Amino acid sequence: MTNSAVEIQASTLAGYSDASRLRQANDQDWVLEQAPAEPRVHADLGSGIGQLLQASLERFPSLETAVGLEQSPFRLSEAASRLQRHGDRVLLRQADLTAPEPLEVYPDLITMTSVLHWLYPVEERIFGWVGQHLAPGGTFLLTTYHPARDEHGLGGEDELVREALVALGHDRALVPKLFAGEDILPIATRTRGTDGLKDLLERDLRIVATTERDAVVRVASAAEYEHFHAATFGDYYSRLVEPTKRAAFFRAVGDAAWRRQQERGHVSNMPVRLWSTTTRG
């Protein structure tokens, strides 16, 4: 069996540059506007293809070092190409943020955008790492998405996946059991509430301010969302179906998103919170 183009995309997380325009690209200016006026060292946790670091290098002439920590080798490779012209000002490392290793530099700016839910339930490890590595008086900027969730803990992207599974013949009422049986935790469950996050953050950092805005996703076609899902979530959800149905699964996710777009004028609309924090003491 030959994998479809979108299955290959999901396995390599390719195409994120285009996909991020639908949800996360708007976070870049919002986040960097809260950065110190003249940062010297910026570390981005879960740096992906290097878009935020690129924006930071272009925005801040003071920046001497831009550090990207990312688990995916495919995204690291794309980031290296994107940031190549900045030479030795850039340091990229493959890193598992659930077990972060020491870093030899102490950034005065650390960012983590739309990554934290992937670290559940051990988010305190990265907060402790930030508390140890952030330069005194430095700034740690974190964004978290907060979809509404149902009694089964499903919400946001989980809802589109549920619609796709129903379209493929699964009983809607049994979808939560399917998640549990495949040991796939709903993304909405992975996202802690703001009170819980506040408690975790304050163990190692001091919260200076929080702001919120709505993150709205709109698409021009089912195919556009199909590729967005593959680039953003990879094969995380597609493991819910047998290999021979995975191409159909991605198409069904795109179709579900397109139906929502036509019915509501958007695919999703959820609050995103920006946490601005600093060192304690």
PDB file of N, CA, C and O in Angstrom, residues 53-130:
ATOM      1  N   LEU A  53      11.468  32.872  15.705  1.00  0.00           N
ATOM      2  CA  LEU A  53      12.863  33.308  15.826  1.00  0.00           C
ATOM      3  C   LEU A  53      13.237  34.221  14.667  1.00  0.00           C
ATOM      4  O   LEU A  53      13.960  35.212  14.846  1.00  0.00           O
ATOM      5  N   GLN A  54      12.759  33.911  13.477  1.00  0.00           N
ATOM      6  CA  GLN A  54      13.031  34.777  12.332  1.00  0.00           C
ATOM      7  C   GLN A  54      12.451  36.166  12.565  1.00  0.00           C
ATOM      8  O   GLN A  54      13.128  37.183  12.328  1.00  0.00           O
ATOM      9  N   ALA A  55      11.221  36.233  13.044  1.00  0.00           N
ATOM     10  CA  ALA A  55      10.594  37.520  13.324  1.00  0.00           C
ATOM     11  C   ALA A  55      11.360  38.272  14.412  1.00  0.00           C
ATOM     12  O   ALA A  55      11.518  39.497  14.339  1.00  0.00           O
ATOM     13  N   SER A  56      11.843  37.557  15.425  1.00  0.00           N
ATOM     14  CA  SER A  56      12.591  38.183  16.505  1.00  0.00           C
ATOM     15  C   SER A  56      13.927  38.745  16.003  1.00  0.00           C
ATOM     16  O   SER A  56      14.316  39.874  16.348  1.00  0.00           O
ATOM     17  N   LEU A  57      14.627  37.965  15.188  1.00  0.00           N
ATOM     18  CA  LEU A  57      15.913  38.420  14.640  1.00  0.00           C
ATOM     19  C   LEU A  57      15.733  39.661  13.772  1.00  0.00           C
ATOM     20  O   LEU A  57      16.586  40.555  13.755  1.00  0.00           O
ATOM     21  N   GLU A  58      14.645  39.728  13.063  1.00  0.00           N
ATOM     22  CA  GLU A  58      14.382  40.885  12.201  1.00  0.00           C
ATOM     23  C   GLU A  58      13.882  42.085  12.994  1.00  0.00           C
ATOM     24  O   GLU A  58      14.121  43.232  12.605  1.00  0.00           O
ATOM     25  N   ARG A  59      13.235  41.834  14.104  1.00  0.00           N
ATOM     26  CA  ARG A  59      12.631  42.906  14.896  1.00  0.00           C
ATOM     27  C   ARG A  59      13.626  43.559  15.855  1.00  0.00           C
ATOM     28  O   ARG A  59      13.562  44.770  16.102  1.00  0.00           O
ATOM     29  N   PHE A  60      14.566  42.748  16.407  1.00  0.00           N
ATOM     30  CA  PHE A  60      15.446  43.245  17.466  1.00  0.00           C
ATOM     31  C   PHE A  60      16.910  43.240  17.015  1.00  0.00           C
ATOM     32  O   PHE A  60      17.565  42.191  17.041  1.00  0.00           O
ATOM     33  N   PRO A  61      17.464  44.387  16.633  1.00  0.00           N
ATOM     34  CA  PRO A  61      18.882  44.455  16.267  1.00  0.00           C
ATOM     35  C   PRO A  61      19.798  44.066  17.425  1.00  0.00           C
ATOM     36  O   PRO A  61      20.950  43.665  17.190  1.00  0.00           O
ATOM     37  N   SER A  62      19.300  44.173  18.654  1.00  0.00           N
ATOM     38  CA  SER A  62      20.108  43.852  19.838  1.00  0.00           C
ATOM     39  C   SER A  62      20.343  42.358  19.999  1.00  0.00           C
ATOM     40  O   SER A  62      21.222  41.937  20.760  1.00  0.00           O
ATOM     41  N   LEU A  63      19.572  41.530  19.284  1.00  0.00           N
ATOM     42  CA  LEU A  63      19.606  40.094  19.525  1.00  0.00           C
ATOM     43  C   LEU A  63      20.929  39.485  19.056  1.00  0.00           C
ATOM     44  O   LEU A  63      21.273  39.525  17.880  1.00  0.00           O
ATOM     45  N   GLU A  64      21.649  38.915  20.006  1.00  0.00           N
ATOM     46  CA  GLU A  64      22.943  38.300  19.709  1.00  0.00           C
ATOM     47  C   GLU A  64      22.812  36.814  19.411  1.00  0.00           C
ATOM     48  O   GLU A  64      23.546  36.276  18.571  1.00  0.00           O
ATOM     49  N   THR A  65      21.871  36.145  20.106  1.00  0.00           N
ATOM     50  CA  THR A  65      21.722  34.703  19.960  1.00  0.00           C
ATOM     51  C   THR A  65      20.241  34.341  19.956  1.00  0.00           C
ATOM     52  O   THR A  65      19.480  34.776  20.815  1.00  0.00           O
ATOM     53  N   ALA A  66      19.855  33.531  18.970  1.00  0.00           N
ATOM     54  CA  ALA A  66      18.495  33.003  18.888  1.00  0.00           C
ATOM     55  C   ALA A  66      18.582  31.494  18.988  1.00  0.00           C
ATOM     56  O   ALA A  66      19.215  30.836  18.160  1.00  0.00           O
ATOM     57  N   VAL A  67      17.956  30.938  20.024  1.00  0.00           N
ATOM     58  CA  VAL A  67      18.042  29.504  20.306  1.00  0.00           C
ATOM     59  C   VAL A  67      16.687  28.862  20.030  1.00  0.00           C
ATOM     60  O   VAL A  67      15.664  29.314  20.542  1.00  0.00           O
ATOM     61  N   GLY A  68      16.694  27.798  19.241  1.00  0.00           N
ATOM     62  CA  GLY A  68      15.471  27.054  18.979  1.00  0.00           C
ATOM     63  C   GLY A  68      15.577  25.637  19.491  1.00  0.00           C
ATOM     64  O   GLY A  68      16.519  24.916  19.151  1.00  0.00           O
ATOM     65  N   LEU A  69      14.647  25.227  20.341  1.00  0.00           N
ATOM     66  CA  LEU A  69      14.582  23.856  20.847  1.00  0.00           C
ATOM     67  C   LEU A  69      13.335  23.200  20.260  1.00  0.00           C
ATOM     68  O   LEU A  69      12.215  23.684  20.483  1.00  0.00           O
ATOM     69  N   GLU A  70      13.534  22.128  19.509  1.00  0.00           N
ATOM     70  CA  GLU A  70      12.435  21.508  18.768  1.00  0.00           C
ATOM     71  C   GLU A  70      12.667  20.003  18.685  1.00  0.00           C
ATOM     72  O   GLU A  70      13.794  19.545  18.482  1.00  0.00           O
ATOM     73  N   GLN A  71      11.595  19.222  18.834  1.00  0.00           N
ATOM     74  CA  GLN A  71      11.734  17.771  18.821  1.00  0.00           C
ATOM     75  C   GLN A  71      11.771  17.190  17.412  1.00  0.00           C
ATOM     76  O   GLN A  71      12.504  16.245  17.139  1.00  0.00           O
ATOM     77  N   SER A  72      10.993  17.761  16.501  1.00  0.00           N
ATOM     78  CA  SER A  72      10.880  17.186  15.167  1.00  0.00           C
ATOM     79  C   SER A  72      12.113  17.472  14.316  1.00  0.00           C
ATOM     80  O   SER A  72      12.430  18.638  14.052  1.00  0.00           O
ATOM     81  N   PRO A  73      12.818  16.443  13.829  1.00  0.00           N
ATOM     82  CA  PRO A  73      13.970  16.691  12.962  1.00  0.00           C
ATOM     83  C   PRO A  73      13.566  17.327  11.638  1.00  0.00           C
ATOM     84  O   PRO A  73      14.349  18.069  11.040  1.00  0.00           O
ATOM     85  N   PHE A  74      12.356  17.057  11.173  1.00  0.00           N
ATOM     86  CA  PHE A  74      11.896  17.646   9.921  1.00  0.00           C
ATOM     87  C   PHE A  74      11.721  19.156  10.070  1.00  0.00           C
ATOM     88  O   PHE A  74      12.132  19.934   9.207  1.00  0.00           O
ATOM     89  N   ARG A  75      11.119  19.569  11.186  1.00  0.00           N
ATOM     90  CA  ARG A  75      10.941  21.013  11.400  1.00  0.00           C
ATOM     91  C   ARG A  75      12.274  21.700  11.688  1.00  0.00           C
ATOM     92  O   ARG A  75      12.499  22.837  11.258  1.00  0.00           O
ATOM     93  N   LEU A  76      13.170  21.019  12.377  1.00  0.00           N
ATOM     94  CA  LEU A  76      14.503  21.598  12.611  1.00  0.00           C
ATOM     95  C   LEU A  76      15.232  21.831  11.302  1.00  0.00           C
ATOM     96  O   LEU A  76      15.899  22.866  11.124  1.00  0.00           O
ATOM     97  N   SER A  77      15.117  20.894  10.380  1.00  0.00           N
ATOM     98  CA  SER A  77      15.777  21.045   9.084  1.00  0.00           C
ATOM     99  C   SER A  77      15.219  22.247   8.331  1.00  0.00           C
ATOM    100  O   SER A  77      15.974  23.033   7.738  1.00  0.00           O
ATOM    101  N   GLU A  78      13.906  22.406   8.360  1.00  0.00           N
ATOM    102  CA  GLU A  78      13.302  23.556   7.690  1.00  0.00           C
ATOM    103  C   GLU A  78      13.706  24.860   8.380  1.00  0.00           C
ATOM    104  O   GLU A  78      13.958  25.874   7.719  1.00  0.00           O
ATOM    105  N   ALA A  79      13.790  24.839   9.707  1.00  0.00           N
ATOM    106  CA  ALA A  79      14.217  26.028  10.440  1.00  0.00           C
ATOM    107  C   ALA A  79      15.649  26.404  10.089  1.00  0.00           C
ATOM    108  O   ALA A  79      15.978  27.586   9.932  1.00  0.00           O
ATOM    109  N   ALA A  80      16.523  25.416   9.954  1.00  0.00           N
ATOM    110  CA  ALA A  80      17.921  25.686   9.614  1.00  0.00           C
ATOM    111  C   ALA A  80      18.018  26.392   8.266  1.00  0.00           C
ATOM    112  O   ALA A  80      18.807  27.338   8.098  1.00  0.00           O
ATOM    113  N   SER A  81      17.218  25.966   7.312  1.00  0.00           N
ATOM    114  CA  SER A  81      17.213  26.624   6.003  1.00  0.00           C
ATOM    115  C   SER A  81      16.652  28.034   6.105  1.00  0.00           C
ATOM    116  O   SER A  81      17.193  28.983   5.523  1.00  0.00           O
ATOM    117  N   ARG A  82      15.594  28.196   6.863  1.00  0.00           N
ATOM    118  CA  ARG A  82      14.949  29.499   7.005  1.00  0.00           C
ATOM    119  C   ARG A  82      15.880  30.524   7.669  1.00  0.00           C
ATOM    120  O   ARG A  82      15.887  31.704   7.306  1.00  0.00           O
ATOM    121  N   LEU A  83      16.667  30.061   8.646  1.00  0.00           N
ATOM    122  CA  LEU A  83      17.481  30.970   9.452  1.00  0.00           C
ATOM    123  C   LEU A  83      18.951  30.991   9.040  1.00  0.00           C
ATOM    124  O   LEU A  83      19.771  31.626   9.701  1.00  0.00           O
ATOM    125  N   GLN A  84      19.272  30.331   7.961  1.00  0.00           N
ATOM    126  CA  GLN A  84      20.670  30.173   7.550  1.00  0.00           C
ATOM    127  C   GLN A  84      21.388  31.510   7.387  1.00  0.00           C
ATOM    128  O   GLN A  84      22.562  31.650   7.757  1.00  0.00           O
ATOM    129  N   ARG A  85      20.712  32.493   6.881  1.00  0.00           N
ATOM    130  CA  ARG A  85      21.382  33.772   6.604  1.00  0.00           C
ATOM    131  C   ARG A  85      21.809  34.502   7.881  1.00  0.00           C
ATOM    132  O   ARG A  85      22.614  35.430   7.816  1.00  0.00           O
ATOM    133  N   HIS A  86      21.304  34.065   9.030  1.00  0.00           N
ATOM    134  CA  HIS A  86      21.681  34.709  10.289  1.00  0.00           C
ATOM    135  C   HIS A  86      22.925  34.071  10.912  1.00  0.00           C
ATOM    136  O   HIS A  86      23.377  34.502  11.981  1.00  0.00           O
ATOM    137  N   GLY A  87      23.449  33.062  10.250  1.00  0.00           N
ATOM    138  CA  GLY A  87      24.743  32.503  10.623  1.00  0.00           C
ATOM    139  C   GLY A  87      24.825  32.014  12.054  1.00  0.00           C
ATOM    140  O   GLY A  87      23.906  31.363  12.570  1.00  0.00           O
ATOM    141  N   ASP A  88      25.941  32.369  12.726  1.00  0.00           N
ATOM    142  CA  ASP A  88      26.186  31.835  14.069  1.00  0.00           C
ATOM    143  C   ASP A  88      25.392  32.558  15.154  1.00  0.00           C
ATOM    144  O   ASP A  88      25.580  32.289  16.339  1.00  0.00           O
ATOM    145  N   ARG A  89      24.494  33.453  14.760  1.00  0.00           N
ATOM    146  CA  ARG A  89      23.566  34.034  15.742  1.00  0.00           C
ATOM    147  C   ARG A  89      22.477  33.032  16.116  1.00  0.00           C
ATOM    148  O   ARG A  89      21.737  33.254  17.086  1.00  0.00           O
ATOM    149  N   VAL A  90      22.370  31.924  15.372  1.00  0.00           N
ATOM    150  CA  VAL A  90      21.301  30.955  15.565  1.00  0.00           C
ATOM    151  C   VAL A  90      21.863  29.637  16.087  1.00  0.00           C
ATOM    152  O   VAL A  90      22.861  29.124  15.575  1.00  0.00           O
ATOM    153  N   LEU A  91      21.215  29.095  17.105  1.00  0.00           N
ATOM    154  CA  LEU A  91      21.561  27.792  17.664  1.00  0.00           C
ATOM    155  C   LEU A  91      20.292  26.954  17.699  1.00  0.00           C
ATOM    156  O   LEU A  91      19.338  27.298  18.394  1.00  0.00           O
ATOM    157  N   LEU A  92      20.269  25.865  16.928  1.00  0.00           N
ATOM    158  CA  LEU A  92      19.108  24.975  16.878  1.00  0.00           C
ATOM    159  C   LEU A  92      19.476  23.626  17.471  1.00  0.00           C
ATOM    160  O   LEU A  92      20.526  23.067  17.149  1.00  0.00           O
ATOM    161  N   ARG A  93      18.572  23.102  18.318  1.00  0.00           N
ATOM    162  CA  ARG A  93      18.832  21.821  18.956  1.00  0.00           C
ATOM    163  C   ARG A  93      17.579  20.969  18.976  1.00  0.00           C
ATOM    164  O   ARG A  93      16.479  21.472  19.221  1.00  0.00           O
ATOM    165  N   GLN A  94      17.770  19.669  18.755  1.00  0.00           N
ATOM    166  CA  GLN A  94      16.668  18.742  18.941  1.00  0.00           C
ATOM    167  C   GLN A  94      16.495  18.517  20.437  1.00  0.00           C
ATOM    168  O   GLN A  94      17.463  18.251  21.153  1.00  0.00           O
ATOM    169  N   ALA A  95      15.266  18.638  20.907  1.00  0.00           N
ATOM    170  CA  ALA A  95      15.035  18.590  22.349  1.00  0.00           C
ATOM    171  C   ALA A  95      13.658  18.030  22.653  1.00  0.00           C
ATOM    172  O   ALA A  95      12.678  18.344  21.964  1.00  0.00           O
ATOM    173  N   ASP A  96      13.586  17.224  23.691  1.00  0.00           N
ATOM    174  CA  ASP A  96      12.327  16.736  24.234  1.00  0.00           C
ATOM    175  C   ASP A  96      11.968  17.634  25.416  1.00  0.00           C
ATOM    176  O   ASP A  96      12.624  17.588  26.465  1.00  0.00           O
ATOM    177  N   LEU A  97      10.949  18.449  25.254  1.00  0.00           N
ATOM    178  CA  LEU A  97      10.607  19.428  26.288  1.00  0.00           C
ATOM    179  C   LEU A  97       9.964  18.798  27.517  1.00  0.00           C
ATOM    180  O   LEU A  97       9.802  19.477  28.530  1.00  0.00           O
ATOM    181  N   THR A  98       9.614  17.511  27.440  1.00  0.00           N
ATOM    182  CA  THR A  98       9.128  16.845  28.649  1.00  0.00           C
ATOM    183  C   THR A  98      10.283  16.383  29.525  1.00  0.00           C
ATOM    184  O   THR A  98      10.075  16.008  30.682  1.00  0.00           O
ATOM    185  N   ALA A  99      11.498  16.420  28.974  1.00  0.00           N
ATOM    186  CA  ALA A  99      12.707  16.077  29.745  1.00  0.00           C
ATOM    187  C   ALA A  99      13.816  17.028  29.303  1.00  0.00           C
ATOM    188  O   ALA A  99      14.821  16.607  28.715  1.00  0.00           O
ATOM    189  N   PRO A 100      13.651  18.326  29.570  1.00  0.00           N
ATOM    190  CA  PRO A 100      14.578  19.325  29.022  1.00  0.00           C
ATOM    191  C   PRO A 100      15.978  19.227  29.613  1.00  0.00           C
ATOM    192  O   PRO A 100      16.144  19.028  30.822  1.00  0.00           O
ATOM    193  N   GLU A 101      16.970  19.335  28.744  1.00  0.00           N
ATOM    194  CA  GLU A 101      18.364  19.287  29.176  1.00  0.00           C
ATOM    195  C   GLU A 101      18.888  20.693  29.449  1.00  0.00           C
ATOM    196  O   GLU A 101      18.349  21.676  28.933  1.00  0.00           O
ATOM    197  N   PRO A 102      19.944  20.824  30.241  1.00  0.00           N
ATOM    198  CA  PRO A 102      20.494  22.157  30.537  1.00  0.00           C
ATOM    199  C   PRO A 102      20.962  22.866  29.269  1.00  0.00           C
ATOM    200  O   PRO A 102      21.370  22.233  28.294  1.00  0.00           O
ATOM    201  N   LEU A 103      20.902  24.172  29.318  1.00  0.00           N
ATOM    202  CA  LEU A 103      21.354  25.020  28.222  1.00  0.00           C
ATOM    203  C   LEU A 103      22.482  25.889  28.751  1.00  0.00           C
ATOM    204  O   LEU A 103      22.441  26.353  29.893  1.00  0.00           O
ATOM    205  N   GLU A 104      23.494  26.108  27.917  1.00  0.00           N
ATOM    206  CA  GLU A 104      24.674  26.829  28.400  1.00  0.00           C
ATOM    207  C   GLU A 104      24.500  28.348  28.391  1.00  0.00           C
ATOM    208  O   GLU A 104      25.363  29.074  28.890  1.00  0.00           O
ATOM    209  N   VAL A 105      23.414  28.830  27.804  1.00  0.00           N
ATOM    210  CA  VAL A 105      23.151  30.268  27.813  1.00  0.00           C
ATOM    211  C   VAL A 105      21.949  30.546  28.706  1.00  0.00           C
ATOM    212  O   VAL A 105      21.144  29.665  28.987  1.00  0.00           O
ATOM    213  N   TYR A 106      21.844  31.801  29.151  1.00  0.00           N
ATOM    214  CA  TYR A 106      20.747  32.214  30.030  1.00  0.00           C
ATOM    215  C   TYR A 106      19.976  33.330  29.334  1.00  0.00           C
ATOM    216  O   TYR A 106      20.338  34.500  29.420  1.00  0.00           O
ATOM    217  N   PRO A 107      18.907  32.972  28.626  1.00  0.00           N
ATOM    218  CA  PRO A 107      18.176  33.964  27.830  1.00  0.00           C
ATOM    219  C   PRO A 107      17.493  35.004  28.701  1.00  0.00           C
ATOM    220  O   PRO A 107      17.036  34.721  29.811  1.00  0.00           O
ATOM    221  N   ASP A 108      17.421  36.226  28.153  1.00  0.00           N
ATOM    222  CA  ASP A 108      16.583  37.232  28.809  1.00  0.00           C
ATOM    223  C   ASP A 108      15.186  37.256  28.190  1.00  0.00           C
ATOM    224  O   ASP A 108      14.318  37.992  28.657  1.00  0.00           O
ATOM    225  N   LEU A 109      14.972  36.425  27.161  1.00  0.00           N
ATOM    226  CA  LEU A 109      13.644  36.245  26.582  1.00  0.00           C
ATOM    227  C   LEU A 109      13.474  34.768  26.225  1.00  0.00           C
ATOM    228  O   LEU A 109      14.277  34.202  25.489  1.00  0.00           O
ATOM    229  N   ILE A 110      12.446  34.149  26.794  1.00  0.00           N
ATOM    230  CA  ILE A 110      12.067  32.790  26.441  1.00  0.00           C
ATOM    231  C   ILE A 110      10.607  32.811  26.011  1.00  0.00           C
ATOM    232  O   ILE A 110       9.777  33.480  26.635  1.00  0.00           O
ATOM    233  N   THR A 111      10.309  32.110  24.921  1.00  0.00           N
ATOM    234  CA  THR A 111       8.937  32.040  24.443  1.00  0.00           C
ATOM    235  C   THR A 111       8.526  30.593  24.242  1.00  0.00           C
ATOM    236  O   THR A 111       9.350  29.723  23.978  1.00  0.00           O
ATOM    237  N   MET A 112       7.226  30.354  24.360  1.00  0.00           N
ATOM    238  CA  MET A 112       6.651  29.054  24.006  1.00  0.00           C
ATOM    239  C   MET A 112       5.216  29.306  23.549  1.00  0.00           C
ATOM    240  O   MET A 112       4.355  29.689  24.348  1.00  0.00           O
ATOM    241  N   THR A 113       4.970  29.124  22.254  1.00  0.00           N
ATOM    242  CA  THR A 113       3.662  29.453  21.688  1.00  0.00           C
ATOM    243  C   THR A 113       2.973  28.206  21.156  1.00  0.00           C
ATOM    244  O   THR A 113       3.514  27.482  20.334  1.00  0.00           O
ATOM    245  N   SER A 114       1.771  27.976  21.678  1.00  0.00           N
ATOM    246  CA  SER A 114       0.912  26.873  21.227  1.00  0.00           C
ATOM    247  C   SER A 114       1.622  25.525  21.273  1.00  0.00           C
ATOM    248  O   SER A 114       1.525  24.720  20.348  1.00  0.00           O
ATOM    249  N   VAL A 115       2.334  25.266  22.358  1.00  0.00           N
ATOM    250  CA  VAL A 115       3.090  24.018  22.515  1.00  0.00           C
ATOM    251  C   VAL A 115       2.702  23.288  23.804  1.00  0.00           C
ATOM    252  O   VAL A 115       2.736  22.062  23.862  1.00  0.00           O
ATOM    253  N   LEU A 116       2.304  24.035  24.821  1.00  0.00           N
ATOM    254  CA  LEU A 116       2.221  23.486  26.168  1.00  0.00           C
ATOM    255  C   LEU A 116       1.333  22.251  26.274  1.00  0.00           C
ATOM    256  O   LEU A 116       1.637  21.332  27.036  1.00  0.00           O
ATOM    257  N   HIS A 117       0.232  22.192  25.510  1.00  0.00           N
ATOM    258  CA  HIS A 117      -0.675  21.044  25.637  1.00  0.00           C
ATOM    259  C   HIS A 117       0.008  19.726  25.274  1.00  0.00           C
ATOM    260  O   HIS A 117      -0.385  18.672  25.776  1.00  0.00           O
ATOM    261  N   TRP A 118       1.054  19.790  24.443  1.00  0.00           N
ATOM    262  CA  TRP A 118       1.765  18.556  24.093  1.00  0.00           C
ATOM    263  C   TRP A 118       2.619  18.040  25.261  1.00  0.00           C
ATOM    264  O   TRP A 118       3.092  16.903  25.230  1.00  0.00           O
ATOM    265  N   LEU A 119       2.830  18.864  26.274  1.00  0.00           N
ATOM    266  CA  LEU A 119       3.664  18.467  27.412  1.00  0.00           C
ATOM    267  C   LEU A 119       2.853  17.904  28.576  1.00  0.00           C
ATOM    268  O   LEU A 119       3.430  17.469  29.572  1.00  0.00           O
ATOM    269  N   TYR A 120       1.553  17.938  28.485  1.00  0.00           N
ATOM    270  CA  TYR A 120       0.683  17.401  29.531  1.00  0.00           C
ATOM    271  C   TYR A 120       0.988  15.923  29.752  1.00  0.00           C
ATOM    272  O   TYR A 120       1.189  15.188  28.791  1.00  0.00           O
ATOM    273  N   PRO A 121       1.047  15.452  31.013  1.00  0.00           N
ATOM    274  CA  PRO A 121       0.723  16.132  32.271  1.00  0.00           C
ATOM    275  C   PRO A 121       1.954  16.569  33.059  1.00  0.00           C
ATOM    276  O   PRO A 121       1.892  16.681  34.280  1.00  0.00           O
ATOM    277  N   VAL A 122       3.087  16.812  32.386  1.00  0.00           N
ATOM    278  CA  VAL A 122       4.323  17.129  33.112  1.00  0.00           C
ATOM    279  C   VAL A 122       4.808  18.543  32.762  1.00  0.00           C
ATOM    280  O   VAL A 122       6.003  18.806  32.663  1.00  0.00           O
ATOM    281  N   GLU A 123       3.877  19.474  32.592  1.00  0.00           N
ATOM    282  CA  GLU A 123       4.242  20.839  32.222  1.00  0.00           C
ATOM    283  C   GLU A 123       5.167  21.498  33.244  1.00  0.00           C
ATOM    284  O   GLU A 123       5.963  22.375  32.898  1.00  0.00           O
ATOM    285  N   GLU A 124       5.068  21.063  34.504  1.00  0.00           N
ATOM    286  CA  GLU A 124       5.891  21.698  35.531  1.00  0.00           C
ATOM    287  C   GLU A 124       7.381  21.515  35.260  1.00  0.00           C
ATOM    288  O   GLU A 124       8.199  22.314  35.717  1.00  0.00           O
ATOM    289  N   ARG A 125       7.747  20.497  34.478  1.00  0.00           N
ATOM    290  CA  ARG A 125       9.169  20.290  34.169  1.00  0.00           C
ATOM    291  C   ARG A 125       9.724  21.444  33.338  1.00  0.00           C
ATOM    292  O   ARG A 125      10.816  21.941  33.600  1.00  0.00           O
ATOM    293  N   ILE A 126       8.970  21.865  32.344  1.00  0.00           N
ATOM    294  CA  ILE A 126       9.479  22.953  31.504  1.00  0.00           C
ATOM    295  C   ILE A 126       9.406  24.279  32.253  1.00  0.00           C
ATOM    296  O   ILE A 126      10.264  25.144  32.084  1.00  0.00           O
ATOM    297  N   PHE A 127       8.416  24.463  33.119  1.00  0.00           N
ATOM    298  CA  PHE A 127       8.364  25.689  33.912  1.00  0.00           C
ATOM    299  C   PHE A 127       9.547  25.758  34.876  1.00  0.00           C
ATOM    300  O   PHE A 127      10.132  26.828  35.085  1.00  0.00           O
ATOM    301  N   GLY A 128       9.903  24.613  35.455  1.00  0.00           N
ATOM    302  CA  GLY A 128      11.085  24.583  36.317  1.00  0.00           C
ATOM    303  C   GLY A 128      12.349  24.888  35.533  1.00  0.00           C
ATOM    304  O   GLY A 128      13.229  25.610  36.011  1.00  0.00           O
ATOM    305  N   TRP A 129      12.448  24.347  34.317  1.00  0.00           N
ATOM    306  CA  TRP A 129      13.605  24.609  33.452  1.00  0.00           C
ATOM    307  C   TRP A 129      13.696  26.098  33.136  1.00  0.00           C
ATOM    308  O   TRP A 129      14.776  26.700  33.195  1.00  0.00           O
ATOM    309  N   VAL A 130      12.553  26.702  32.808  1.00  0.00           N
ATOM    310  CA  VAL A 130      12.538  28.137  32.507  1.00  0.00           C
ATOM    311  C   VAL A 130      12.987  28.933  33.731  1.00  0.00           C
ATOM    312  O   VAL A 130      13.801  29.864  33.630  1.00  0.00           O
TER     313      VAL A 130
END
